[in-house]
Coordinates of C-alpha atoms and ligand atoms in Angstrom, one line a residue:
M1131 CA -20.0 -15.7 -42.7
K1132 CA -17.9 -18.3 -41.8
V1133 CA -17.2 -18.6 -38.1
P1134 CA -13.8 -18.0 -37.2
K1135 CA -12.4 -21.0 -35.0
L1136 CA -9.2 -20.2 -33.2
T1137 CA -6.9 -21.5 -30.6
I1138 CA -5.6 -19.8 -27.7
D1139 CA -3.3 -21.2 -25.0
N1140 CA -4.5 -24.5 -26.6
L1141 CA -8.2 -24.0 -25.7
N1142 CA -10.5 -24.2 -29.0
I1143 CA -13.2 -21.1 -29.6
E1144 CA -15.6 -19.9 -32.5
V1145 CA -16.5 -16.1 -32.1
R1146 CA -18.4 -13.8 -34.4
A1147 CA -16.3 -12.1 -37.0
G1148 CA -14.5 -9.4 -36.4
T1149 CA -13.9 -10.0 -32.3
T1150 CA -10.6 -9.1 -31.3
I1151 CA -8.2 -11.7 -29.7
L1152 CA -8.5 -9.5 -26.9
E1153 CA -12.0 -10.3 -26.5
A1154 CA -12.0 -13.7 -27.9
A1155 CA -9.5 -14.7 -24.8
G1156 CA -11.9 -13.2 -22.5
L1157 CA -14.6 -15.7 -23.4
L1158 CA -12.1 -18.3 -22.2
G1159 CA -11.1 -16.9 -19.2
I1160 CA -8.1 -15.8 -20.5
E1161 CA -7.2 -12.4 -18.8
I1162 CA -4.5 -10.5 -21.0
P1163 CA -3.3 -7.4 -19.5
A1164 CA -4.4 -3.7 -21.3
M1165 CA -3.7 -0.6 -20.3
C1166 CA -4.7 2.0 -23.1
F1167 CA -8.0 -0.3 -24.3
L1168 CA -11.4 -0.2 -22.9
S1169 CA -14.5 -1.7 -24.1
G1170 CA -16.7 0.7 -25.9
C1171 CA -13.7 2.8 -27.2
K1172 CA -11.6 3.1 -30.1
P1173 CA -8.4 0.8 -29.3
S1174 CA -5.3 3.7 -29.8
T1175 CA -2.8 0.6 -29.4
S1176 CA -0.4 2.8 -27.6
C1177 CA 0.6 1.2 -24.5
M1178 CA 1.8 -2.8 -26.0
L1179 CA 0.9 -4.4 -23.4
C1180 CA -1.3 -6.6 -24.3
V1181 CA 0.9 -8.3 -26.7
V1182 CA 0.7 -11.5 -27.9
K1183 CA 2.6 -14.3 -30.1
I1184 CA 0.8 -15.8 -33.2
I1185 CA 2.1 -18.5 -34.3
G1186 CA 3.5 -18.6 -38.1
K1187 CA 4.1 -14.6 -37.6
T1188 CA 6.7 -12.7 -36.6
G1189 CA 7.0 -10.2 -34.0
L1190 CA 4.0 -10.3 -31.2
V1191 CA 1.0 -8.1 -31.8
P1192 CA -1.3 -6.3 -29.9
A1193 CA -4.4 -8.0 -28.7
C1194 CA -6.5 -5.5 -28.5
G1195 CA -6.4 -4.4 -31.9
M1196 CA -5.7 -7.5 -33.8
K1197 CA -9.1 -9.0 -35.2
V1198 CA -9.4 -13.0 -35.2
E1199 CA -8.7 -15.0 -38.3
D1200 CA -9.8 -18.5 -38.8
G1201 CA -7.3 -20.8 -37.7
M1202 CA -5.1 -18.9 -36.0
L1203 CA -3.0 -20.2 -32.8
V1204 CA -2.6 -17.9 -30.2
Q1205 CA -0.1 -18.2 -27.0
T1206 CA -0.6 -15.4 -24.4
D1207 CA 2.0 -16.6 -22.2
T1208 CA 5.3 -17.7 -23.0
Q1209 CA 8.0 -16.2 -22.1
E1210 CA 8.7 -13.9 -25.2
V1211 CA 5.6 -11.9 -24.2
A1212 CA 6.7 -11.9 -20.7
E1213 CA 9.6 -10.2 -21.7
A1214 CA 7.9 -8.1 -24.3
R1215 CA 5.6 -7.0 -21.9
R1216 CA 7.8 -6.0 -19.0
A1217 CA 10.3 -3.4 -21.4
A1218 CA 6.8 -2.2 -22.7
L1219 CA 5.9 -1.3 -19.2
E1220 CA 9.7 0.2 -18.3
L1221 CA 9.4 2.2 -21.2
L1222 CA 6.1 4.0 -19.8
L1223 CA 8.0 3.6 -16.6
S1224 CA 11.2 5.8 -17.8
D1225 CA 8.6 8.3 -18.5
H1226 CA 6.9 8.4 -15.8
I1227 CA 6.4 10.7 -12.8
G1228 CA 4.8 10.0 -9.8
D1229 CA 5.0 8.5 -6.0
C1230 CA 2.8 5.9 -5.6
L1231 CA 2.8 6.0 -1.9
G1232 CA 4.0 9.5 0.1
P1233 CA 7.6 9.1 1.5
C1234 CA 6.2 9.4 4.7
Q1235 CA 4.2 5.7 4.0
V1236 CA 7.2 4.8 2.1
T1237 CA 9.3 5.1 5.5
C1238 CA 6.9 4.0 7.8
P1239 CA 7.8 0.3 9.2
A1240 CA 4.2 -0.6 9.4
G1241 CA 3.5 1.0 5.9
M1242 CA 0.6 2.9 7.2
N1243 CA -1.7 5.1 4.6
I1244 CA -0.6 8.6 6.5
P1245 CA -1.5 10.8 3.8
L1246 CA -4.8 9.3 3.6
M1247 CA -5.5 9.4 7.7
I1248 CA -4.0 13.0 7.1
R1249 CA -6.5 14.2 4.7
Q1250 CA -9.8 12.2 7.1
I1251 CA -8.5 14.2 9.9
A1252 CA -8.4 17.1 7.8
R1253 CA -11.8 16.7 6.5
G1254 CA -13.4 15.8 10.4
G1255 CA -13.7 11.9 9.6
L1256 CA -12.1 10.9 12.1
S1257 CA -14.3 7.2 12.0
G1258 CA -12.1 7.0 8.6
A1259 CA -8.9 7.9 10.2
I1260 CA -9.4 5.5 13.0
E1261 CA -9.6 2.6 10.3
T1262 CA -6.5 4.2 8.1
I1263 CA -4.7 3.7 11.1
K1264 CA -5.8 0.4 12.3
K1265 CA -5.3 -1.4 8.9
D1266 CA -2.0 -1.6 9.7
I1267 CA -1.2 -0.2 13.7
A1268 CA -2.8 -2.3 16.2
L1269 CA -1.4 0.0 19.3
P1270 CA -1.8 3.3 17.6
A1271 CA -2.3 5.3 20.9
V1272 CA 0.8 3.9 22.2
L1273 CA 2.7 4.2 19.4
G1274 CA 1.9 7.9 19.1
R1275 CA 3.3 8.7 22.2
I1276 CA 6.5 6.9 22.2
C1277 CA 7.2 6.2 17.9
P1278 CA 10.2 8.4 17.1
A1279 CA 8.8 8.4 14.0
P1280 CA 10.7 7.7 10.9
C1281 CA 8.0 9.3 8.8
E1282 CA 8.5 12.8 10.1
K1283 CA 12.6 12.1 8.9
A1284 CA 11.1 11.4 5.7
C1285 CA 8.6 14.0 5.2
R1286 CA 8.5 16.4 2.1
R1287 CA 7.8 19.0 4.1
R1288 CA 10.6 19.3 6.2
A1289 CA 11.9 20.7 3.0
Y1290 CA 10.2 23.6 3.6
D1291 CA 9.9 24.3 7.1
Q1292 CA 9.2 21.2 9.3
P1293 CA 7.8 18.1 8.8
V1294 CA 4.1 17.2 9.4
A1295 CA 3.6 15.9 12.9
V1296 CA 2.3 12.4 11.9
C1297 CA 2.6 11.1 15.1
L1298 CA 0.8 13.5 16.7
L1299 CA -1.7 12.9 14.2
K1300 CA -2.3 9.3 14.7
R1301 CA -2.4 10.2 18.7
Y1302 CA -5.1 12.3 18.1
A1303 CA -7.3 10.0 15.8
A1304 CA -6.7 7.2 18.2
D1305 CA -7.0 8.5 21.7
I1306 CA -10.5 10.4 20.2
D1307 CA -11.6 7.1 19.7
L1308 CA -10.3 5.3 22.7
A1309 CA -12.4 7.7 24.5
S1310 CA -15.8 7.2 22.8
E1311 CA -18.2 4.9 23.8
Q1312 CA -17.5 1.8 21.1
P1313 CA -13.8 2.4 20.0
Y1314 CA -13.3 0.9 16.4
L1315 CA -13.0 -2.9 16.2
P1316 CA -12.1 -4.5 13.3
V1317 CA -14.3 -7.0 11.5
C1318 CA -13.1 -10.6 11.6
K1319 CA -13.3 -13.4 9.3
P1320 CA -15.4 -16.1 10.7
S1321 CA -13.4 -18.9 13.0
S1322 CA -11.1 -21.0 10.6
G1323 CA -10.4 -23.4 13.4
M1324 CA -7.0 -23.2 13.8
N1325 CA -5.3 -21.8 16.9
V1326 CA -2.1 -20.2 17.0
A1327 CA 0.5 -19.7 20.2
I1328 CA 2.5 -16.2 20.8
A1329 CA 5.3 -16.6 23.1
G1330 CA 5.1 -12.6 24.5
A1331 CA 2.7 -10.5 24.4
G1332 CA 4.8 -7.1 23.3
P1333 CA 4.6 -5.2 20.3
A1334 CA 5.6 -7.9 18.2
G1335 CA 3.3 -10.4 19.7
L1336 CA 0.2 -8.1 20.3
A1337 CA 0.7 -6.9 16.6
A1338 CA 0.8 -10.7 15.3
A1339 CA -2.4 -11.5 17.8
Y1340 CA -4.3 -8.9 16.1
Y1341 CA -3.9 -9.6 12.3
L1342 CA -4.4 -13.4 13.2
Q1343 CA -7.6 -12.4 15.4
R1344 CA -8.8 -10.3 12.3
K1345 CA -8.1 -13.3 9.8
G1346 CA -10.1 -15.4 11.9
H1347 CA -7.6 -18.0 13.5
Q1348 CA -7.4 -18.3 17.5
V1349 CA -4.8 -17.0 18.9
T1350 CA -3.2 -17.7 22.8
C1351 CA -0.5 -15.4 24.1
F1352 CA 1.9 -17.0 26.8
D1353 CA 3.7 -14.0 28.5
E1354 CA 6.2 -14.5 31.5
N1355 CA 4.5 -11.5 33.2
D1356 CA 0.8 -11.3 34.9
R1357 CA 0.2 -8.2 32.4
A1358 CA 0.2 -8.0 28.6
G1359 CA 2.6 -5.1 27.1
G1360 CA 6.3 -6.8 27.4
M1361 CA 8.6 -3.5 27.0
L1362 CA 5.6 -1.3 26.0
R1363 CA 4.7 -1.7 30.1
Y1364 CA 8.1 -2.9 31.4
G1365 CA 10.8 -0.1 29.3
V1366 CA 9.0 3.3 29.0
D1367 CA 8.4 5.7 30.9
K1368 CA 4.9 5.8 32.5
K1369 CA 4.5 9.7 31.7
L1370 CA 5.3 9.4 28.1
L1371 CA 3.2 6.1 27.9
P1372 CA -0.1 5.8 30.4
E1373 CA -0.3 2.6 31.6
T1374 CA -4.4 3.4 31.8
V1375 CA -3.7 3.8 27.4
L1376 CA -1.7 0.3 27.3
D1377 CA -4.5 -0.8 29.1
K1378 CA -7.2 0.5 27.0
E1379 CA -5.4 -0.5 23.9
T1380 CA -4.2 -4.3 24.8
S1381 CA -8.2 -5.1 26.2
M1382 CA -9.1 -4.2 22.7
I1383 CA -6.8 -6.9 21.2
F1384 CA -7.7 -9.6 23.9
G1385 CA -11.4 -8.1 23.1
L1386 CA -11.1 -9.5 19.5
G1387 CA -10.9 -12.9 20.9
A1388 CA -6.9 -13.6 21.5
I1389 CA -6.7 -15.4 25.0
F1390 CA -4.2 -14.0 27.5
K1391 CA -1.8 -16.7 29.8
G1392 CA 0.3 -15.0 32.1
D1393 CA 3.2 -15.9 34.4
T1394 CA 4.4 -18.5 31.6
K1395 CA 8.5 -18.6 30.5
I1396 CA 8.7 -20.4 27.6
G1397 CA 11.4 -23.4 28.6
T1398 CA 10.4 -23.0 32.1
D1399 CA 6.5 -23.6 32.2
I1400 CA 6.1 -24.7 28.6
S1401 CA 8.8 -25.6 25.5
V1402 CA 8.5 -24.5 22.2
Q1403 CA 8.2 -28.1 21.4
E1404 CA 5.1 -28.3 22.9
L1405 CA 3.5 -25.4 21.9
A1406 CA 5.1 -26.6 18.3
V1407 CA 2.5 -29.7 19.1
D1408 CA -0.5 -28.4 20.8
F1409 CA -1.0 -25.4 18.3
D1410 CA -1.1 -25.2 14.8
A1411 CA 1.6 -22.5 14.2
V1412 CA 3.5 -20.7 16.9
F1413 CA 5.3 -17.3 16.5
I1414 CA 8.3 -16.4 19.0
A1415 CA 8.0 -13.0 20.1
T1416 CA 9.7 -12.9 23.3
G1417 CA 12.2 -9.8 22.9
P1418 CA 16.0 -10.4 22.8
I1419 CA 17.1 -14.0 23.9
Q1420 CA 20.2 -15.7 25.4
N1421 CA 21.8 -18.0 22.1
D1422 CA 22.6 -20.5 24.9
D1423 CA 19.6 -20.5 26.7
P1424 CA 18.7 -24.1 26.6
A1425 CA 14.8 -22.6 26.1
W1426 CA 15.6 -22.0 22.4
S1427 CA 17.8 -25.3 21.8
S1428 CA 15.4 -26.4 19.6
L1429 CA 15.6 -23.5 16.9
E1430 CA 18.5 -22.9 14.9
K1431 CA 20.2 -19.3 16.2
G1432 CA 21.5 -16.4 14.2
Q1433 CA 24.5 -13.9 14.8
E1434 CA 22.0 -12.1 17.2
G1435 CA 19.1 -14.4 18.4
I1436 CA 17.1 -16.7 16.8
A1437 CA 17.4 -17.9 13.1
I1438 CA 14.5 -17.1 10.6
N1439 CA 13.9 -16.5 6.7
S1440 CA 13.9 -12.5 6.6
G1441 CA 11.0 -12.8 4.2
N1442 CA 8.6 -15.3 5.7
Y1443 CA 9.8 -14.9 9.4
E1444 CA 9.8 -18.7 9.1
T1445 CA 12.6 -20.5 12.0
S1446 CA 14.0 -24.0 11.6
L1447 CA 11.3 -25.7 13.2
K1448 CA 8.2 -26.5 11.1
G1449 CA 5.2 -24.1 11.7
V1450 CA 7.5 -21.6 14.0
F1451 CA 7.8 -18.5 13.8
A1452 CA 9.3 -15.8 15.3
G1453 CA 9.9 -11.5 14.9
G1454 CA 10.6 -8.6 17.1
D1455 CA 14.0 -8.3 19.2
C1456 CA 14.3 -12.2 19.2
V1457 CA 15.6 -12.2 16.1
G1458 CA 18.0 -9.5 16.0
R1459 CA 19.0 -6.3 17.8
R1460 CA 17.2 -4.1 19.6
K1461 CA 14.4 -2.4 17.5
L1462 CA 12.0 0.2 17.4
A1463 CA 8.3 -0.4 19.1
V1464 CA 7.0 0.0 15.6
R1465 CA 9.1 -1.9 13.9
A1466 CA 8.9 -5.2 16.3
A1467 CA 5.0 -4.3 15.4
A1468 CA 5.7 -4.3 11.6
H1469 CA 7.1 -7.8 12.1
G1470 CA 4.7 -8.9 13.8
K1471 CA 2.1 -8.0 11.3
E1472 CA 4.3 -9.6 8.4
A1473 CA 4.8 -12.7 10.1
A1474 CA 0.9 -13.0 10.6
V1475 CA 0.4 -12.7 7.3
S1476 CA 3.1 -15.4 6.6
I1477 CA 1.0 -17.6 9.8
D1478 CA -2.5 -17.4 7.8
Q1479 CA -0.9 -18.5 4.6
Y1480 CA 0.7 -21.4 6.0
L1481 CA -2.7 -22.3 8.3
S1482 CA -4.2 -21.5 4.5
G1483 CA -2.2 -24.0 2.9
K1484 CA -0.4 -21.7 0.6
P1485 CA 3.1 -21.1 -0.3
V1486 CA 4.6 -18.8 2.2
T1487 CA 5.8 -16.3 0.5
G1488 CA 5.4 -13.2 2.9
S1489 CA 3.9 -10.0 2.3
E1490 CA 3.5 -9.3 -1.5
K1491 CA 6.3 -6.5 -2.9
T1492 CA 4.1 -3.9 -4.7
F1493 CA 5.9 -2.0 -6.9
N1494 CA 6.3 2.2 -6.4
S1495 CA 7.1 4.8 -8.2
R1496 CA 9.5 7.6 -6.9
I1497 CA 9.9 10.5 -7.4
G1498 CA 13.3 11.2 -5.8
K1499 CA 14.4 14.6 -4.8
L1500 CA 12.0 17.4 -5.9
R1501 CA 13.5 20.8 -7.5
D1502 CA 12.5 24.0 -5.8
D1503 CA 10.0 24.5 -8.6
E1504 CA 8.3 20.9 -8.0
I1505 CA 8.0 21.4 -4.3
N1506 CA 6.1 24.8 -5.0
N1507 CA 3.2 22.5 -7.0
F1508 CA 2.8 20.8 -3.6
L1509 CA 2.8 23.8 -1.3
R1510 CA 0.3 25.4 -3.4
N1511 CA -2.2 23.1 -1.6
A1512 CA -1.4 23.1 1.6
S1513 CA -1.8 25.7 4.7
D1514 CA 1.2 28.3 5.0
S1515 CA 1.4 27.6 8.8
P1516 CA 4.3 26.3 11.3
R1517 CA 3.7 23.4 12.4
E1518 CA 1.6 22.9 15.6
V1519 CA 2.8 22.2 19.1
P1520 CA 0.9 21.1 22.1
A1521 CA 0.6 22.9 25.0
R1522 CA 2.4 21.3 27.4
K1523 CA 5.2 18.1 27.4
Y1524 CA 3.5 15.0 27.0
D1525 CA 0.1 16.3 25.7
G1526 CA -1.9 15.7 22.5
F1527 CA -3.1 17.9 19.9
E1528 CA -6.6 19.5 20.8
P1529 CA -9.1 19.2 18.0
E1530 CA -8.2 22.7 16.1
Q1531 CA -4.7 22.2 16.1
A1532 CA -5.1 18.9 14.8
Q1533 CA -7.2 20.4 12.1
R1534 CA -4.3 23.3 11.3
E1535 CA -1.9 20.2 11.3
A1536 CA -3.2 18.2 9.0
Q1537 CA -4.0 21.0 6.6
R1538 CA -0.1 21.1 6.7
C1539 CA 0.3 17.8 4.4
L1540 CA 1.6 18.2 1.0
D1541 CA -0.6 15.3 -0.1
C1542 CA 2.3 13.6 -1.9
D1543 CA 1.1 10.5 -2.7
C1544 CA -1.1 9.0 -5.4
R1545 CA -4.6 9.0 -5.2
K1546 CA -4.9 6.1 -7.2
P1547 CA -2.2 3.7 -5.6
V1548 CA -4.7 0.7 -5.6
D1549 CA -6.6 1.0 -8.9
C1550 CA -3.7 2.3 -10.7
K1551 CA -3.2 -0.4 -13.8
L1552 CA 0.9 0.6 -14.6
R1553 CA 1.5 -0.6 -11.0
R1554 CA -0.7 -3.3 -10.8
Y1555 CA 1.0 -5.2 -14.0
A1556 CA 4.3 -3.2 -12.6
T1557 CA 4.1 -5.7 -9.5
E1558 CA 2.8 -8.0 -11.7
Y1559 CA 5.4 -8.2 -14.2
G1560 CA 8.7 -7.2 -12.4
A1561 CA 9.1 -3.9 -14.3
R1562 CA 12.0 -2.0 -13.0
Q1563 CA 11.2 2.0 -13.2
N1564 CA 15.1 2.5 -14.4
R1565 CA 15.7 0.2 -17.0
Y1566 CA 15.4 2.9 -19.5
K1567 CA 17.2 6.4 -18.5
N1568 CA 15.2 9.3 -19.0
E1569 CA 15.8 13.1 -18.6
R1570 CA 13.0 13.6 -16.0
R1571 CA 10.2 16.3 -16.5
L1572 CA 8.9 18.7 -14.3
F1573 CA 6.4 17.3 -12.1
T1574 CA 3.6 19.2 -12.2
Q1575 CA -0.2 19.1 -11.0
K1576 CA -3.7 20.3 -12.1
A1577 CA -5.8 20.9 -9.0
Q1578 CA -8.2 23.7 -9.8
H1579 CA -10.7 21.3 -10.5
P1580 CA -13.3 20.7 -7.0
D1581 CA -12.9 17.1 -6.8
V1582 CA -10.4 15.8 -9.8
I1583 CA -6.7 16.0 -9.8
Y1584 CA -4.8 15.8 -12.9
E1585 CA -1.0 15.4 -12.7
P1586 CA 0.6 14.9 -16.4
G1587 CA 3.7 13.1 -15.7
K1588 CA 1.5 10.1 -15.1
C1589 CA -0.4 10.2 -18.1
I1590 CA 0.6 7.2 -20.2
K1591 CA -1.1 9.5 -23.4
C1592 CA -3.7 6.1 -24.0
G1593 CA -6.2 9.4 -25.1
L1594 CA -9.0 7.4 -23.5
C1595 CA -10.0 10.6 -21.3
I1596 CA -10.4 12.6 -24.9
Q1597 CA -12.9 10.1 -26.0
I1598 CA -14.7 10.0 -22.9
A1599 CA -15.3 13.7 -23.4
A1600 CA -15.6 14.1 -26.8
E1601 CA -18.7 11.2 -26.1
A1602 CA -19.8 13.1 -23.3
K1603 CA -20.4 16.1 -25.7
E1604 CA -18.5 18.4 -23.3
R1605 CA -17.9 21.5 -24.5
L1606 CA -14.1 22.2 -24.7
G1607 CA -13.2 18.9 -23.9
L1608 CA -9.4 17.3 -24.1
T1609 CA -7.1 17.3 -26.2
F1610 CA -3.5 16.3 -27.1
I1611 CA -1.0 18.9 -27.5
G1612 CA 2.8 19.3 -28.3
R1613 CA 4.6 16.6 -30.1
G1614 CA 7.2 13.6 -29.5
F1615 CA 8.4 13.3 -26.0
D1616 CA 6.1 16.9 -24.9
V1617 CA 2.8 15.4 -26.3
Q1618 CA 0.4 15.9 -23.1
V1619 CA -3.3 15.7 -22.4
A1620 CA -4.9 19.4 -22.3
V1621 CA -8.1 21.4 -22.2
P1622 CA -7.9 23.0 -25.5
F1623 CA -6.7 27.4 -25.3
G1624 CA -4.9 26.5 -22.3
R1625 CA -8.0 26.2 -20.2
S1626 CA -8.6 24.3 -16.9
I1627 CA -9.5 21.4 -16.6
S1628 CA -12.8 22.4 -14.5
E1629 CA -13.6 24.1 -17.8
G1630 CA -12.8 21.1 -20.0
L1631 CA -14.6 18.4 -17.8
K1632 CA -18.1 20.3 -16.6
K1633 CA -19.9 16.7 -17.3
A1634 CA -17.8 13.6 -18.0
A1635 CA -14.7 13.9 -15.0
A1636 CA -16.0 11.2 -12.8
K1637 CA -16.3 8.9 -15.9
C1638 CA -12.6 10.4 -17.6
V1639 CA -11.2 9.4 -13.9
Q1640 CA -12.8 6.0 -14.0
S1641 CA -11.3 5.0 -17.2
C1642 CA -8.0 6.5 -17.0
P1643 CA -5.8 3.8 -16.4
T1644 CA -3.3 5.0 -14.3
G1645 CA -3.5 7.9 -11.6
A1646 CA -3.1 10.6 -14.0
L1647 CA -6.7 11.9 -13.4
A1648 CA -8.0 10.8 -10.1
F1649 CA -10.6 12.1 -7.3
K1650 CA -8.9 14.2 -4.9
N1651 CA -10.5 13.0 -1.9
T1652 CA -9.7 9.2 -1.4
Ligands
SF4_177 S1 0.1 6.6 -11.5 FE1 0.3 4.7 -10.8 S2 2.4 4.0 -10.9 FE2 2.3 6.1 -11.2 S3 2.7 6.9 -9.1 FE3 0.7 6.6 -9.4 S4 0.0 4.7 -8.5 FE4 2.2 4.6 -8.7
SF4_178 S1 3.7 16.1 3.5 FE1 2.2 14.6 3.7 S2 2.0 13.5 2.2 FE2 3.8 14.4 2.2 S3 5.5 13.1 3.2 FE3 4.7 14.7 4.7 S4 3.3 13.8 6.0 FE4 3.6 12.6 3.9
SF4_179 S1 -5.6 11.1 -18.3 FE1 -6.0 10.5 -20.5 S2 -4.8 10.1 -21.7 FE2 -3.7 10.1 -19.8 S3 -3.1 7.8 -19.2 FE3 -5.5 8.7 -18.1 S4 -7.4 8.6 -19.5 FE4 -5.0 8.0 -20.6
FES180 S1 -1.8 -2.3 -27.2 FE1 -3.2 -3.3 -26.4 S2 -4.0 -2.6 -24.3 FE2 -2.5 -0.9 -25.0

């Protein structure tokens, strides 16, 4: 039999007859996005994300279902292909009901994975909880005492009784960690050989120091005071935030290798230009500035402080970044800390010679306002107890209180925000959720299985789970029920997912391209 020779994106290849375009492209190292296709399963060609152009043919074809032909000229990366893929994603999203992130996480200025932290506390896994917290918040015991908790204002539980006490739960995990023999220290990358000066050791500067040290850069923090903390030390009631807590958490950052140089005022003891010459990058986080202060004369100003590119924190001086209160009005400490964290991403990109684009903006599906019958889905799996209150003002939770409070969380987030292909490709192709307006269906959840949760509103009807369950010879397995718009994956005879998936649950979860089938405790 003749071996087909074809060209994909100007690269020539010979493959076995019967090979699909998707497979041939893979052999050339060309990734074609695919959602409904899984190697070893029969293609359903339902998502149409893998479309490509074949020169000489009208329209586009799905690469997962189309076999190669001798002499084919394939293009995978044209404007027409990108637009068709975006439209395919937008169609899927028009009928998609789910929150990639919990409303609390979307609102947290630091973007902390609050639902995961709460699940970890509920399960007694405090080491996991502190790791989750410290991924996004450098000073959680500090912020757990002073943050006015915008996340709690967005908490879904508020619509039912009172918001989950997110801030006290974070403080609980952080306090236990700080009091332990070996408080959590994140792993730092090997030294990059790069040096960064940070002007100001308040919430923004300390957060930037924490993330830059983790990236392997050597940080030196300059501050006009003799101790680190900035407004956290000098602008907060000590009953609310005892100095011992601040000292312990700031010393952890310096324990990662950051150097502190106190009693050093920018403009008097050292200038911005000198820092820019002596260091590979500079981050200014001094707190509010006067625009006419000569210390900042080398930088362009905006209405309220140093002018920055709000997407990446760059100032008008190359290699000099700024964030926190020196670039605008007074902020919550958590917002200033979020500036420090985000600026660290840009500074790391700058030091690595990459384009300085700042933090990636990831696609987020949102359900929006829930109807009463929908919130009941969430309430069904949560404790009915009222919000816990610490015994005395300024106290934190006792262990039993923290456990009880954590059980109140409604687990609003999707359990596959990282692995979900729909989210990943929606980000990559800039897909919008509301391009095609559809009447929204009801959000439902099937959580009877001990390990697996099924949320039909996130299903793209690829049928992979049905095939996998059949191959595993599940007695009941899964099937499509209903017609047209209302078609759904379900266990036959109205039985539960635990009855349908006795052997193949884990494989179905791993193969499901979205968060429709997911493990509960992730
Ligand atoms: S299934 Fe994907 S797109 Fe949908 S909510 Fe989950 S992570 Fe977001
Ligand atoms: S109930 Fe839990 S997951 Fe939902 S918004 Fe509140 S804290 Fe976040
Ligand atoms: S639940 Fe099944 S049919 Fe739906 S997206 Fe996941 S694997 Fe595909
Ligand atoms: S149609 Fe090819 S991956 Fe979905």
